[in-house]
Coordinates of C-alpha atoms in Angstrom, one line a residue:
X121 CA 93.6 106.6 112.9
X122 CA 94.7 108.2 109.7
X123 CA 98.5 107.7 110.7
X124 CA 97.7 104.1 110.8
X125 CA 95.7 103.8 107.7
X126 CA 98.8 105.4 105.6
X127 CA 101.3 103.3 108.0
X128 CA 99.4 100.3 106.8
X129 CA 99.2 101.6 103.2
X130 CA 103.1 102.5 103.1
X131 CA 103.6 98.8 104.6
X132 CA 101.3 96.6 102.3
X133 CA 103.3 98.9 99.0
X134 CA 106.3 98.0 100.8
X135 CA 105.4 94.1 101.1
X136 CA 104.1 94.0 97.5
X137 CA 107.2 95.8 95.9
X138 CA 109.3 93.1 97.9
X139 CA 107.2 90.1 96.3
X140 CA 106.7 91.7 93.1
X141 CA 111.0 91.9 93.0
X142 CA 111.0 87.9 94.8
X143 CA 108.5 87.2 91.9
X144 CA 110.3 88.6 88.9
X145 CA 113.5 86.5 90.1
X146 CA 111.8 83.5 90.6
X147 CA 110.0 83.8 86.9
X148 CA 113.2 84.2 86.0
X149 CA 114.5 81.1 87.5
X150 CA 111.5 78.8 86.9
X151 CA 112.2 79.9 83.1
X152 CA 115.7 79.4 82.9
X153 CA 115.6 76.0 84.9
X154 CA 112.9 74.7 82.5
X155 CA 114.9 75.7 79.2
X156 CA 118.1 73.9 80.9
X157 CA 115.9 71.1 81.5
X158 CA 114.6 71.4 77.5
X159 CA 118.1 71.6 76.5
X160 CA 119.5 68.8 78.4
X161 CA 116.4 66.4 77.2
X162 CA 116.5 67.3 73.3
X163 CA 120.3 67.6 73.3
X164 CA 121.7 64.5 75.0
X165 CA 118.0 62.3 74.5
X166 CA 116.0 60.3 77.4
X167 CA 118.6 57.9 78.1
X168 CA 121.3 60.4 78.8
X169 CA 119.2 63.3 80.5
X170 CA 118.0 60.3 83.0
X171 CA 121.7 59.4 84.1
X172 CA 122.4 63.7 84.6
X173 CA 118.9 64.0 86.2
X174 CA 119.7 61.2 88.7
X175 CA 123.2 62.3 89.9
X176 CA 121.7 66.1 90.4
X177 CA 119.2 64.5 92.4
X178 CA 121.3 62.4 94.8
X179 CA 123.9 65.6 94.7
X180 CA 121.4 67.7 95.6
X181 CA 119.6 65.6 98.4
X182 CA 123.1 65.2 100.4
X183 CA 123.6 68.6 100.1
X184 CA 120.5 69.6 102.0
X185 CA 121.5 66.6 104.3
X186 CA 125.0 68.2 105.5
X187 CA 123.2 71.9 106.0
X188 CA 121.5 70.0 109.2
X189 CA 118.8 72.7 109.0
X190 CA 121.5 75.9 109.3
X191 CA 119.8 77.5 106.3
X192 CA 116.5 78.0 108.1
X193 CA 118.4 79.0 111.2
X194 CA 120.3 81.7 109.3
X195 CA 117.5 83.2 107.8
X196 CA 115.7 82.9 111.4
X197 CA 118.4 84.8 112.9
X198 CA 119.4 87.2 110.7
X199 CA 116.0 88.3 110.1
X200 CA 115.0 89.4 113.6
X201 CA 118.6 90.9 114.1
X202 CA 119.0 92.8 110.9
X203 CA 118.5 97.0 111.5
X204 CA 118.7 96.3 115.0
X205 CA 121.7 97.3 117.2
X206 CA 122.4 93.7 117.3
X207 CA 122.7 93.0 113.7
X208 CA 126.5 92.1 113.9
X209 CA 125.6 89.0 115.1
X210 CA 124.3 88.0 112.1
X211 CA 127.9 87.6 110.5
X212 CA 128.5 85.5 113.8
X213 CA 126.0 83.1 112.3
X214 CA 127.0 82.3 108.7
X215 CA 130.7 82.2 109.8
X216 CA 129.8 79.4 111.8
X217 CA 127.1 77.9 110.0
X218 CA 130.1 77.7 107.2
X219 CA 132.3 76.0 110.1
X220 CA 129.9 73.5 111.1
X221 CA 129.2 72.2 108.1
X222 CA 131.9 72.6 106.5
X223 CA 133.5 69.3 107.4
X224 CA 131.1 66.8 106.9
X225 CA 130.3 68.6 103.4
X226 CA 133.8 67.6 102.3
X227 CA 133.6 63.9 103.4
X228 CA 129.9 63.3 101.7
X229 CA 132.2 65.2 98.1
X230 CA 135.0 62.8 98.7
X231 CA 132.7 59.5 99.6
X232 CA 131.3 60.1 96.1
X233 CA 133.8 60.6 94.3
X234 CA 136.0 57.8 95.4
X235 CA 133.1 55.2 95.5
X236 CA 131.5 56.3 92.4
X237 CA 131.9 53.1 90.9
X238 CA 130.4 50.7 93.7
X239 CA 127.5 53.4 94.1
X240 CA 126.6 52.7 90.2
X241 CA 127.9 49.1 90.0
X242 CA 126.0 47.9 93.5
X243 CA 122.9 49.9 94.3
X244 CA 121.8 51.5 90.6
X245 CA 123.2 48.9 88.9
X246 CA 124.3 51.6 86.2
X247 CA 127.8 51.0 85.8
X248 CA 127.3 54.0 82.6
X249 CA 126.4 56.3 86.0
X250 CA 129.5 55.8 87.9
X251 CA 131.7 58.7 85.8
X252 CA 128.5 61.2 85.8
X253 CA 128.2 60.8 89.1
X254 CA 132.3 61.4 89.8
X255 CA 132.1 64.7 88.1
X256 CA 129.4 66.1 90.2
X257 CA 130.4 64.9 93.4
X258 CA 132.0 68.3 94.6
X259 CA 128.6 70.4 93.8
X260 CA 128.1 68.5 97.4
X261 CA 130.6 71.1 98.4
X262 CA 130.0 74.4 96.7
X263 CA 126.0 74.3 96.7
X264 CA 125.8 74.0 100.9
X265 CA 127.7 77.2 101.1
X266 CA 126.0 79.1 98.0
X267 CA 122.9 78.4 99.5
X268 CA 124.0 79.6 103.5
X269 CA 124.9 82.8 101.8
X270 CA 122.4 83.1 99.7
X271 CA 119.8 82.6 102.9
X272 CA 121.8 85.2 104.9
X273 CA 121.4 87.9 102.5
X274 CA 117.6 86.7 102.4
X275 CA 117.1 87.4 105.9
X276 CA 118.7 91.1 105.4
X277 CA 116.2 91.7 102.7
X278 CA 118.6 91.5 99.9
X279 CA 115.8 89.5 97.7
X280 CA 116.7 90.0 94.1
X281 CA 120.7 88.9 95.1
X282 CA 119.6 85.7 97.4
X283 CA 116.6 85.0 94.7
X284 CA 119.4 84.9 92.0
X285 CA 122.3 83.3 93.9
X286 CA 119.7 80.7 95.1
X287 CA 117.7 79.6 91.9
X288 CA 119.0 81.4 89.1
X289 CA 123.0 81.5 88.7
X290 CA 123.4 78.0 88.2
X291 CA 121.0 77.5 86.0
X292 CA 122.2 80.7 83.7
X293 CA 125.5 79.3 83.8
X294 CA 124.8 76.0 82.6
X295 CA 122.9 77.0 79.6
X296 CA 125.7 79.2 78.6
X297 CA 128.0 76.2 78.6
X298 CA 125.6 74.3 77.0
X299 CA 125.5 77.0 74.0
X300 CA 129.2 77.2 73.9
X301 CA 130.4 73.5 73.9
X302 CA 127.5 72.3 71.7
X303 CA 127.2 68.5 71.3
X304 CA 127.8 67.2 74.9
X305 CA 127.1 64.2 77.0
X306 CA 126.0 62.9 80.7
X307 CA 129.4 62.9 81.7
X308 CA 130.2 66.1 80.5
X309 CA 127.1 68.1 81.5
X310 CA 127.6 66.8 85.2
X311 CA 131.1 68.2 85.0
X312 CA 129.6 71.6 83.7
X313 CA 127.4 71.4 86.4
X314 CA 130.6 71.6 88.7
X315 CA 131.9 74.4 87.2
X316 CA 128.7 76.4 87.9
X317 CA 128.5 75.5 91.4
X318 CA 132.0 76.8 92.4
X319 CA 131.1 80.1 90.1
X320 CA 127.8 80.2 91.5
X321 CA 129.7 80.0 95.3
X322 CA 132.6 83.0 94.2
X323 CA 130.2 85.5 93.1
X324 CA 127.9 85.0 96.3
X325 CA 130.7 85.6 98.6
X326 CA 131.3 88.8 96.7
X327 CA 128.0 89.9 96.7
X328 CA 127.9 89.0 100.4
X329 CA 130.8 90.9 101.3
X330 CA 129.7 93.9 99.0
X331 CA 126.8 94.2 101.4
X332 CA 128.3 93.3 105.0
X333 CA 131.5 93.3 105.0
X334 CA 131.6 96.8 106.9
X335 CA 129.1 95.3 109.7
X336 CA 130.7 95.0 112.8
X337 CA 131.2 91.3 114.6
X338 CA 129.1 90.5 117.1
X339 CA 129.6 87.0 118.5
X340 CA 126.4 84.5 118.7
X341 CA 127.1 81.6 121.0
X342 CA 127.2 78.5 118.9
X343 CA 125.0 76.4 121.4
X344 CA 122.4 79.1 120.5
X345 CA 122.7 77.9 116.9
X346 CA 122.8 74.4 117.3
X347 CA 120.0 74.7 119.5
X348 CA 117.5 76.0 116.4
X349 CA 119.3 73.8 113.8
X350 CA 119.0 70.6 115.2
X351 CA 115.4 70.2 115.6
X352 CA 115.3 71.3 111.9
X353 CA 117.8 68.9 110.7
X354 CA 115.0 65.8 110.6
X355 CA 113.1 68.5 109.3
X356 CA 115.7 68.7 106.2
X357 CA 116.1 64.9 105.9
X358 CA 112.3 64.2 105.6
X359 CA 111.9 67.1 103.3
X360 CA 114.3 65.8 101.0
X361 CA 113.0 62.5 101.3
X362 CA 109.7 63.9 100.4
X363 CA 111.3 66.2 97.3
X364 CA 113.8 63.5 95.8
X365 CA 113.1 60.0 97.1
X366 CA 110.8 59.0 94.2
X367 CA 113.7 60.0 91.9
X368 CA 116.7 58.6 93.8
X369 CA 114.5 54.9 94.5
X370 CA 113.3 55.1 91.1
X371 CA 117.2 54.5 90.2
X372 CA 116.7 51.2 91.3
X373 CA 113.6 49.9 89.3
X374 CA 113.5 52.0 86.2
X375 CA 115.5 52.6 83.3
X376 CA 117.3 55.6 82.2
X377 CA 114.7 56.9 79.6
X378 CA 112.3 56.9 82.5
X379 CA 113.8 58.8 85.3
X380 CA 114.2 61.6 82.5
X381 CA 110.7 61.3 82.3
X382 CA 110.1 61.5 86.0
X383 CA 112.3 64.4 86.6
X384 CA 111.2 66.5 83.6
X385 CA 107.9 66.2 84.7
X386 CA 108.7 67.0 88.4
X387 CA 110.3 70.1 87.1
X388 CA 107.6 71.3 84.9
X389 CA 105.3 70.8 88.2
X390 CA 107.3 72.6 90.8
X391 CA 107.8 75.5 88.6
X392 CA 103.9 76.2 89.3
X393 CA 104.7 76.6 92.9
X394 CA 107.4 79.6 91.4
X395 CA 105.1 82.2 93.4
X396 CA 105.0 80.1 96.6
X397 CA 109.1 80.3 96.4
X398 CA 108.7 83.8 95.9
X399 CA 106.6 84.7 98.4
X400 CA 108.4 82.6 100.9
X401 CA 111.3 84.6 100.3
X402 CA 109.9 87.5 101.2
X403 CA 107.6 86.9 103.6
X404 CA 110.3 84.7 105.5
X405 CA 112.4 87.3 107.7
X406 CA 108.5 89.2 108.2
X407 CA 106.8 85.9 110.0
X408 CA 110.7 85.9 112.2
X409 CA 109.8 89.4 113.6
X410 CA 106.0 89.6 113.6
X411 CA 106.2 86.6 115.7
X412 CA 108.8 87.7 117.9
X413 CA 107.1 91.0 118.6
X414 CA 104.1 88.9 119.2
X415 CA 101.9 90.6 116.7
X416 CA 100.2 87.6 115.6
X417 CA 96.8 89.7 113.9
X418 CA 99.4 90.6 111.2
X419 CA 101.4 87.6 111.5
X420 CA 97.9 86.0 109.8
X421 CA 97.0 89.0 107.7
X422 CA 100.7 88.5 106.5
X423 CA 100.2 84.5 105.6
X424 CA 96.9 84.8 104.1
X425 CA 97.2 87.7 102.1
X426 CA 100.2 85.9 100.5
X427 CA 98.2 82.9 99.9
X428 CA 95.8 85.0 98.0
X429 CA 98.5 86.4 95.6
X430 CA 99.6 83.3 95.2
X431 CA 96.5 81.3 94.0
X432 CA 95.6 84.1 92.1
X433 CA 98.8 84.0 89.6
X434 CA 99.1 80.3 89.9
X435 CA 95.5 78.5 89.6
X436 CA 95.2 79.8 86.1
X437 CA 98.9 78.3 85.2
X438 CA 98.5 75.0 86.8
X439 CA 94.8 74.7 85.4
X440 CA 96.6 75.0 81.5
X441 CA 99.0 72.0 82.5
X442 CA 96.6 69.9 84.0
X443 CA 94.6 70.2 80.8
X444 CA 97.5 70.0 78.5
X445 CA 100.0 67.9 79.8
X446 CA 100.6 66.0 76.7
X447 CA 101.6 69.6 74.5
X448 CA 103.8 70.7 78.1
X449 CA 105.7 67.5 78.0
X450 CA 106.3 67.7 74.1
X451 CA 108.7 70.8 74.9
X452 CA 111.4 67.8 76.2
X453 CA 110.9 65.7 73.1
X454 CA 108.6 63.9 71.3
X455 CA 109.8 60.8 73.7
X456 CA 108.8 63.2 76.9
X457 CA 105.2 62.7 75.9
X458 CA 104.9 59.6 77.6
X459 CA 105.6 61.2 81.0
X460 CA 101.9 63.4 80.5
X461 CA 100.0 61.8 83.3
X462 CA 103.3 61.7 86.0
X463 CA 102.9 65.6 85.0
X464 CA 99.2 65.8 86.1
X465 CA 99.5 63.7 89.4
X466 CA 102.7 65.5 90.7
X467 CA 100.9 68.6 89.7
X468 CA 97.9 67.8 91.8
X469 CA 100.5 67.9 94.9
X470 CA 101.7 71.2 94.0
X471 CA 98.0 72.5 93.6
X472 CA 97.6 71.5 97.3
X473 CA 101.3 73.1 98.4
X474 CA 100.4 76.3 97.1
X475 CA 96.8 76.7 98.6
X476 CA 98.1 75.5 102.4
X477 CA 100.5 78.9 102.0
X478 CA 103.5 79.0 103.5
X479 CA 102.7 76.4 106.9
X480 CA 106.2 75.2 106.9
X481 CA 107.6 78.4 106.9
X482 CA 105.2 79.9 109.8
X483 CA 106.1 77.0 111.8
X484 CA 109.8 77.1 111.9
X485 CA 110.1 80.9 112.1
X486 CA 107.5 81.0 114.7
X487 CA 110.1 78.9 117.1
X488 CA 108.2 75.5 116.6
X489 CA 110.3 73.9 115.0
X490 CA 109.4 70.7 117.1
X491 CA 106.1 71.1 115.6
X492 CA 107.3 71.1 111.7
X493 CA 109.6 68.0 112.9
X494 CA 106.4 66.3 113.6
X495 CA 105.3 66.8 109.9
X496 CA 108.2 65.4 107.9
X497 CA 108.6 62.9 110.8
X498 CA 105.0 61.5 109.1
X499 CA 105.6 62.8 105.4
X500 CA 109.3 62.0 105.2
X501 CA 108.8 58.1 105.8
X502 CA 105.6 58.3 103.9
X503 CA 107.9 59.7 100.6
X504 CA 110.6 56.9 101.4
X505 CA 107.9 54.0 101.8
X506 CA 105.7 54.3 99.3
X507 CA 107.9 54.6 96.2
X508 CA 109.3 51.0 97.2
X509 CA 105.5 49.9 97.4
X510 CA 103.7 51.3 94.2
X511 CA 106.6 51.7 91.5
X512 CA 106.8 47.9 91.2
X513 CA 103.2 47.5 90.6
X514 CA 102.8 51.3 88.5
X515 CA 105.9 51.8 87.4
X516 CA 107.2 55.9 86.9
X517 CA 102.6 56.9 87.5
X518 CA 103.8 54.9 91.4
X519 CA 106.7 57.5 91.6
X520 CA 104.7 60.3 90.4
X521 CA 101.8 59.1 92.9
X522 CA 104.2 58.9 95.8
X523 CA 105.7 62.3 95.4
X524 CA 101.7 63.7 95.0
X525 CA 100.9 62.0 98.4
X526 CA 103.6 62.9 101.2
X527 CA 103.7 66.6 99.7
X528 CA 99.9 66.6 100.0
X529 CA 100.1 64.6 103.6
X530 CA 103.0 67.3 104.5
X531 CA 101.2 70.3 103.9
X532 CA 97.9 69.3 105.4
X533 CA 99.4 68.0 108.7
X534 CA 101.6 71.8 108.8
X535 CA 98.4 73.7 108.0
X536 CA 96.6 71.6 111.3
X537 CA 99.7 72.9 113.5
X538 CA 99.7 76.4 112.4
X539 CA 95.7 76.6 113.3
X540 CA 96.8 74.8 116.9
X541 CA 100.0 77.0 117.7
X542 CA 99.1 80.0 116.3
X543 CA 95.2 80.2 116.3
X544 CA 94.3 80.5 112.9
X545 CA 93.8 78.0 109.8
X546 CA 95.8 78.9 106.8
X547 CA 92.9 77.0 104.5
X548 CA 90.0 79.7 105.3
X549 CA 92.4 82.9 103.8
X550 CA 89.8 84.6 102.6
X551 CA 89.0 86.1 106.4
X552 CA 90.6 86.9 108.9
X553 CA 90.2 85.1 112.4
X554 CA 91.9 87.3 114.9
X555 CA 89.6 90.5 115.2
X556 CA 91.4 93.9 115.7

C-alpha cells in the first residue's frame, strides 16, 4: 500500500512536470503566433493580411490532406514502442511515413504553384492572390515532414523539442523576418513564410537525429502502417474541413478586409484552447500505453484529471475575451474591431473543445479509429455545408457561426463514443466511474 501511494505520487509529479514543460511551450507559441498575427494586421492593413491569411489557410489544409493521418499513426506507434526492446521500430515508421507521403506532397507544391493563377482568377476571383499564393506553395512540402518529425519525437517524450518544432519555430522565424525587412507586403510575407518552413524542416531533422540516430532499425511492415493511417485519413480531411473550411469558402463570398477579420479572430480564439494542445501532447503517448496494457481505471483518471487542469487555467482566460472582445480585437487594428462578435461565437466553440477533454485523442489512440471516423464523417460535412448556407445571409458572423457549430457537433459526438467504447463520460470529470 505505501509503495503504491509514493508510485502514484512519483507518477502524477512525473505527469505534471511533463504538462507544466508542454504548457510553457505552448504559451510560448500561442504568444508568438498572436504577435505574428498583430504584426502581419497593423503592418500590411486588412486588405493585405486577408490575402496572406487565406493562402496559409489553403497551404495549410493540403498539408494535413497529404499526411493521410500518418501523424497520428506515428505518435500511436512510437509511443507504445519507445523504452521497450522494440523501440527501433519506431525509426521504421517515420522513414516510411516520410516515403509515403512524400510523393503526393510534391505534386499538391507543384499543382499550386503552376496553377496559381487560374486558382485566383477562377475560384477566388482574386487575380491580386495568384502571386501570394505562388510563393507559399512549397510550405505544402516542408510543413508535412516538420510536422511527422515533430510527432515522432512527441511520442518519445521529447515534449519541449516537438512542442517547439510543431507550433513555435515558424512562427519565431517569421517575426524575425518581419523585424529585419521592415515594410513588407502579401507577396512577400508568403515568401518569408517559405523560408521558415524549410528552416523550420532542417533544424527538426537535426534535432531528430540528435536524439535517435544511435537507435537501432527495426523494420515495421508498412501494411501495419497503412492499416492505422487509413481509417484516420477521413479523420484528417473532415478535421480540416472543420478547422479551415469557413476561411477557405469565405474566399469566395467576402472581401479581403474580411477574411483578415475572420482569421484574426479565429486565432485569438484557438489560442484559448493553448492548454488543451498542451495537454494533448503530453498526455498523447500515455492514453497509447495505458490502453494497450488495458489499464483503463488510469486511462480515465488520466483524461479527466487533464480536463481539470485545463478548465482551470483556461475558463478564466476565455471568460476576459468573451467579455472584452471589442479591446482583444483592437490589438490587430483599429479596423479589427469589427470582427468582436466573430471573436465571441468562435470562442463559444473553443469553450466546448476544452471542456469535452481530449475525446479525439482517446479515440484514436485507444485503436478506434473507426469510431473518430464516424465523428468528422458528421462534423466534417457539417463545417463544409454550412458556410455555403449562412455566409450569404450573415456574412463573416455565418462563418464564425459555422466554425462554432461542427467543432461543438465534433466534440459532443467524440465525448458520446469515448463513454460507449471505453465506459466512462469525459463530461462528468469531476468523479471517477471505474471504482478501484
Amino acid at each position: 500500500m505505501i509503495r503504491r501511494f509514493f508510485n502514484n505520487k512519483k507518477s502524477n509529479a512525473s505527469l505534471y512536470k511533463a504538462i507544466s514543460l508542454s504548457l510553457v511551450m505552448r504559451i510560448l507559441s500561442a504568444f508568438s503566433g498572436l504577435i505574428v498575427s498583430v504584426f502581419i494586421s497593423r503592418k500590411l492593413g486588412a486588405t493585405e493580411a486577408g490575402l496572406y491569411f487565406l493562402a496559409y489557410s489553403i497551404v495549410f489544409f493540403l498539408a494535413a490532406l497529404v499526411r493521410i493521418g500518418l501523424d497520428e499513426t506515428i505518435v500511436k506507434f512510437t509511443g507504445r514502442v519507445y523504452g521497450s526492446p522494440e523501440q527501433g521500430s519506431l525509426k521504421s515508421v517515420l522513414y516510411k511515413a516520410i516515403s509515403i507521403a512524400i510523393t503526393p506532397t510534391i505534386a499538391i507544391a507543384l499543382l499550386l504553384f503552376l496553377f496559381s493563377d487560374e486558382i485566383s482568377v477562377y475560384i477566388f476571383e482574386k487575380p491580386n492572390f495568384s502571386p501570394v499564393l505562388r510563393n507559399i506553395a512549397f510550405a505544402c512540402l516542408f510543413l508535412p515532414l516538420s510536422i511527422f518529425i515533430s510527432k515522432s519525437l512527441q511520442g518519445c517524450k521529447k515534449i519541449v523539442s516537438s512542442a517547439y518544432i510543431l507550433n513555435v519555430s515558424n512562427s519565431i522565424l517569421l517575426i524575425l523576418m518581419i523585424v529585419m525587412f521592415g515594410k513588407i507586403d502579401a507577396v512577400e510575407l508568403s515568401f518569408y513564410f517559405l523560408i521558415c518552413t524549410a528552416i523550420t524542416f532542417t533544424t527538426s531533422a537535426v534535432i531528430w537525429l540528435f536524439h535517435n540516430n544511435n537507435m537501432d532499425y527495426i523494420n515495421l511492415p508498412t501494411q501495419d502502417i497503412y492499416k492505422s493511417c487509413l481509417p484516420l485519413w477521413i479523420v484528417v480531411i473532415m478535421g480540416q474541413f472543420v478547422q479551415w473550411s469557413s476561411q477557405i469558402i469565405s474566399g469566395f463570398y467576402l472581401q479581403a478586409d474580411e477574411i483578415s477579420l475572420l482569421a484574426t479572430a479565429q486565432r485569438m480564439a484557438t489560442s484559448t484552447s493553448f492548454v488543451l494542445l498542451a495537454v494533448n501532447m503530453v498526455v498523447a503517448p500515455r492514453f497509447a500505453k495505458l490502453y494497450g496494457e488495458n489499464n483503463i481505471i488510469k486511462l480515465e483518471k488520466l483524461a479527466k484529471s487533464s480536463i481539470r487542469i485545463m478548465l482551470f487555467i483556461s475558463v478564466p482566460i476565455t471568460t476576459f475575451i468573451m467579455l472584452f472582445p471589442e479591446l482583444i480585437m483592437s490589438i490587430f487594428g483599429a479596423e479589427f474591431k469589427k470582427g468582436a462578435s466573430v471573436l465571441q461565437i468562435i470562442c463559444l466553440g473553443q469553450v466546448i473543445n476544452v471542456l469535452t477533454g481530449s475525446v479525439g485523442l482517446l479515440l484514436s489512440m485507444s485503436g478506434h479509429e473507426r469510431d473518430l471516423r464516424t465523428v468528422t464523417l458528421i462534423s466534417g460535412p457539417i463545417a463544409l455545408i454550412l458556410p455555403f448556407m449562412l455566409i450569404p445571409i450573415y456574412g463573416i458572423n455565418g462563418a464564425a457561426y459555422s466554425t462554432a457549430i461542427s467543432m461543438i457537433t465534433q466534440n459532443l459526438i467524440a465525448a458520446f463514443l469515448v463513454k460507449r467504447r471505453l465506459g466512462f463520460n469525459t463530461l462528468i470529470f469531476w468523479k471517477m466511474e471505474y471504482k478501484t
